[in-house]
Amino acid sequence: MSETPEKSAKASKSSQAAQPAATDKANSAAKPAKPAPKPKPEDKPFAAFINDDLLPALKQSLTERHQAPISLELVEGDRPVVGGNCWMVQGVLPSDRRFWLCFESDSITSGKTIALAETGSDPSLLESFLIDEKRINLALLQSRLLQRLNGQKWFGGN
C-alpha cells in the first residue's frame, strides 16, 4: 500500500508540529545555570585574607572609634610573652598601646592568642582568643578583637 499525497503531507505536517514542541521542552528544561556563589573571604589563602580583608576592616573600625592605627600589619615572628614562631596581626594604636593577635599556623582556624600592652610596658599576659568558636569568619574576628580592645577601655570609658 502506498501513501496518497494527502496522507504524506499530513504526516510531514504532524512531524514538523511535534518538533517545535520537543524543542520547547528541551529549551525550558535547560535553564541557565545559576552563577557560582561568590567565594567567602575566609576561603582565601591566609595572608591574602588578612591583608586584603581583615586589616582594612580593622583599620576602618578603629578609625571610626577615634583610634586610627599608627601601625597595623601581618608579620611572622616571635610570639609575645612565651616565644615561639607564629603569624601575628600586630597593631599599634595612639598613646603607644599595642596588641598582637597570634595564629599558631597560617590558617584562620588555627589556635589563636592575644597579647596587649599599655603605653610604655611590655605584654605580660597571653590570653586564648576565640577558643570555643567552630566557624571563624571576618566579622567574628573583627568584632571579638574590637570587643577585647574595648574591654581594656582603649576606646574610652565603658
PDB file of C-alpha atoms in Angstrom, residues 7-101:
ATOM      1  CA  LYS A   7      -1.555  11.327   3.843  1.00  0.00           C
ATOM      2  CA  SER A   8       2.121  12.062   3.206  1.00  0.00           C
ATOM      3  CA  ALA A   9       1.559  15.815   3.601  1.00  0.00           C
ATOM      4  CA  LYS A  10      -0.394  15.251   6.838  1.00  0.00           C
ATOM      5  CA  ALA A  11       2.394  13.044   8.207  1.00  0.00           C
ATOM      6  CA  SER A  12       5.096  15.617   7.455  1.00  0.00           C
ATOM      7  CA  LYS A  13       2.967  18.434   8.970  1.00  0.00           C
ATOM      8  CA  SER A  14       2.394  16.449  12.136  1.00  0.00           C
ATOM      9  CA  SER A  15       6.115  15.621  12.467  1.00  0.00           C
ATOM     10  CA  GLN A  16       7.003  19.317  11.947  1.00  0.00           C
ATOM     11  CA  ALA A  17       4.455  20.346  14.574  1.00  0.00           C
ATOM     12  CA  ALA A  18       5.887  17.824  17.019  1.00  0.00           C
ATOM     13  CA  GLN A  19       9.456  19.053  16.604  1.00  0.00           C
ATOM     14  CA  PRO A  20       8.951  22.610  17.900  1.00  0.00           C
ATOM     15  CA  ALA A  21       7.113  21.257  20.932  1.00  0.00           C
ATOM     16  CA  ALA A  22      10.005  18.911  21.681  1.00  0.00           C
ATOM     17  CA  THR A  23      12.482  21.743  21.176  1.00  0.00           C
ATOM     18  CA  ASP A  24      10.451  23.999  23.505  1.00  0.00           C
ATOM     19  CA  LYS A  25      10.530  21.308  26.184  1.00  0.00           C
ATOM     20  CA  ALA A  26      14.281  20.904  25.770  1.00  0.00           C
ATOM     21  CA  ASN A  27      14.805  24.674  25.989  1.00  0.00           C
ATOM     22  CA  SER A  28      12.655  25.014  29.091  1.00  0.00           C
ATOM     23  CA  ALA A  29      14.406  22.072  30.759  1.00  0.00           C
ATOM     24  CA  ALA A  30      17.858  23.581  30.109  1.00  0.00           C
ATOM     25  CA  LYS A  31      17.508  26.665  32.307  1.00  0.00           C
ATOM     26  CA  PRO A  32      20.534  28.888  32.572  1.00  0.00           C
ATOM     27  CA  ALA A  33      22.888  27.754  35.318  1.00  0.00           C
ATOM     28  CA  LYS A  34      22.967  29.831  38.469  1.00  0.00           C
ATOM     29  CA  PRO A  35      26.161  31.806  38.820  1.00  0.00           C
ATOM     30  CA  ALA A  36      28.615  30.268  41.213  1.00  0.00           C
ATOM     31  CA  PRO A  37      28.340  31.778  44.681  1.00  0.00           C
ATOM     32  CA  LYS A  38      30.903  34.456  45.376  1.00  0.00           C
ATOM     33  CA  PRO A  39      33.757  32.922  47.380  1.00  0.00           C
ATOM     34  CA  LYS A  40      33.841  33.902  51.033  1.00  0.00           C
ATOM     35  CA  PRO A  41      36.807  35.971  52.183  1.00  0.00           C
ATOM     36  CA  GLU A  42      37.612  33.218  54.687  1.00  0.00           C
ATOM     37  CA  ASP A  43      38.225  30.811  51.794  1.00  0.00           C
ATOM     38  CA  LYS A  44      41.192  32.865  50.578  1.00  0.00           C
ATOM     39  CA  PRO A  45      44.751  31.873  51.468  1.00  0.00           C
ATOM     40  CA  PHE A  46      45.692  33.067  54.955  1.00  0.00           C
ATOM     41  CA  ALA A  47      47.937  36.009  54.033  1.00  0.00           C
ATOM     42  CA  ALA A  48      45.512  37.238  51.364  1.00  0.00           C
ATOM     43  CA  PHE A  49      42.592  37.110  53.799  1.00  0.00           C
ATOM     44  CA  ILE A  50      44.493  39.000  56.499  1.00  0.00           C
ATOM     45  CA  ASN A  51      45.982  41.643  54.168  1.00  0.00           C
ATOM     46  CA  ASP A  52      43.007  42.127  51.832  1.00  0.00           C
ATOM     47  CA  ASP A  53      40.093  41.762  54.245  1.00  0.00           C
ATOM     48  CA  LEU A  54      40.893  41.736  57.972  1.00  0.00           C
ATOM     49  CA  LEU A  55      43.450  44.564  58.148  1.00  0.00           C
ATOM     50  CA  PRO A  56      41.376  47.057  56.092  1.00  0.00           C
ATOM     51  CA  ALA A  57      38.236  46.200  58.101  1.00  0.00           C
ATOM     52  CA  LEU A  58      40.114  46.651  61.404  1.00  0.00           C
ATOM     53  CA  LYS A  59      41.652  49.915  60.254  1.00  0.00           C
ATOM     54  CA  GLN A  60      38.235  51.297  59.334  1.00  0.00           C
ATOM     55  CA  SER A  61      36.624  50.138  62.603  1.00  0.00           C
ATOM     56  CA  LEU A  62      39.441  51.513  64.736  1.00  0.00           C
ATOM     57  CA  THR A  63      39.363  54.835  62.866  1.00  0.00           C
ATOM     58  CA  GLU A  64      35.607  55.082  63.468  1.00  0.00           C
ATOM     59  CA  ARG A  65      36.355  54.676  67.186  1.00  0.00           C
ATOM     60  CA  HIS A  66      38.913  57.520  67.050  1.00  0.00           C
ATOM     61  CA  GLN A  67      41.801  55.068  67.392  1.00  0.00           C
ATOM     62  CA  ALA A  68      43.277  55.204  63.883  1.00  0.00           C
ATOM     63  CA  PRO A  69      46.114  52.691  63.988  1.00  0.00           C
ATOM     64  CA  ILE A  70      49.635  54.019  63.751  1.00  0.00           C
ATOM     65  CA  SER A  71      50.692  50.590  62.528  1.00  0.00           C
ATOM     66  CA  LEU A  72      48.660  47.515  61.588  1.00  0.00           C
ATOM     67  CA  GLU A  73      50.354  44.625  59.807  1.00  0.00           C
ATOM     68  CA  LEU A  74      50.702  40.872  59.400  1.00  0.00           C
ATOM     69  CA  VAL A  75      54.119  39.597  60.467  1.00  0.00           C
ATOM     70  CA  GLU A  76      55.737  36.274  61.184  1.00  0.00           C
ATOM     71  CA  GLY A  77      57.934  36.298  64.238  1.00  0.00           C
ATOM     72  CA  ASP A  78      58.371  35.587  67.941  1.00  0.00           C
ATOM     73  CA  ARG A  79      55.116  35.300  69.898  1.00  0.00           C
ATOM     74  CA  PRO A  80      54.971  37.826  72.752  1.00  0.00           C
ATOM     75  CA  VAL A  81      55.415  36.606  76.343  1.00  0.00           C
ATOM     76  CA  VAL A  82      56.083  32.897  75.656  1.00  0.00           C
ATOM     77  CA  GLY A  83      58.133  32.981  72.452  1.00  0.00           C
ATOM     78  CA  GLY A  84      57.891  30.579  69.557  1.00  0.00           C
ATOM     79  CA  ASN A  85      57.414  31.457  65.917  1.00  0.00           C
ATOM     80  CA  CYS A  86      53.896  32.345  64.746  1.00  0.00           C
ATOM     81  CA  TRP A  87      51.897  34.583  62.422  1.00  0.00           C
ATOM     82  CA  MET A  88      50.626  37.764  64.098  1.00  0.00           C
ATOM     83  CA  VAL A  89      48.468  40.737  63.365  1.00  0.00           C
ATOM     84  CA  GLN A  90      50.411  43.482  65.152  1.00  0.00           C
ATOM     85  CA  GLY A  91      48.760  46.757  65.916  1.00  0.00           C
ATOM     86  CA  VAL A  92      49.991  49.999  67.422  1.00  0.00           C
ATOM     87  CA  LEU A  93      47.302  52.470  68.447  1.00  0.00           C
ATOM     88  CA  PRO A  94      47.551  56.070  69.645  1.00  0.00           C
ATOM     89  CA  SER A  95      49.237  56.500  73.042  1.00  0.00           C
ATOM     90  CA  ASP A  96      51.547  53.624  72.053  1.00  0.00           C
ATOM     91  CA  ARG A  97      49.034  50.947  73.054  1.00  0.00           C
ATOM     92  CA  ARG A  98      49.903  47.689  71.300  1.00  0.00           C
ATOM     93  CA  PHE A  99      48.234  44.383  70.560  1.00  0.00           C
ATOM     94  CA  TRP A 100      49.248  41.096  68.959  1.00  0.00           C
ATOM     95  CA  LEU A 101      46.669  38.673  67.578  1.00  0.00           C
TER      96      LEU A 101
END
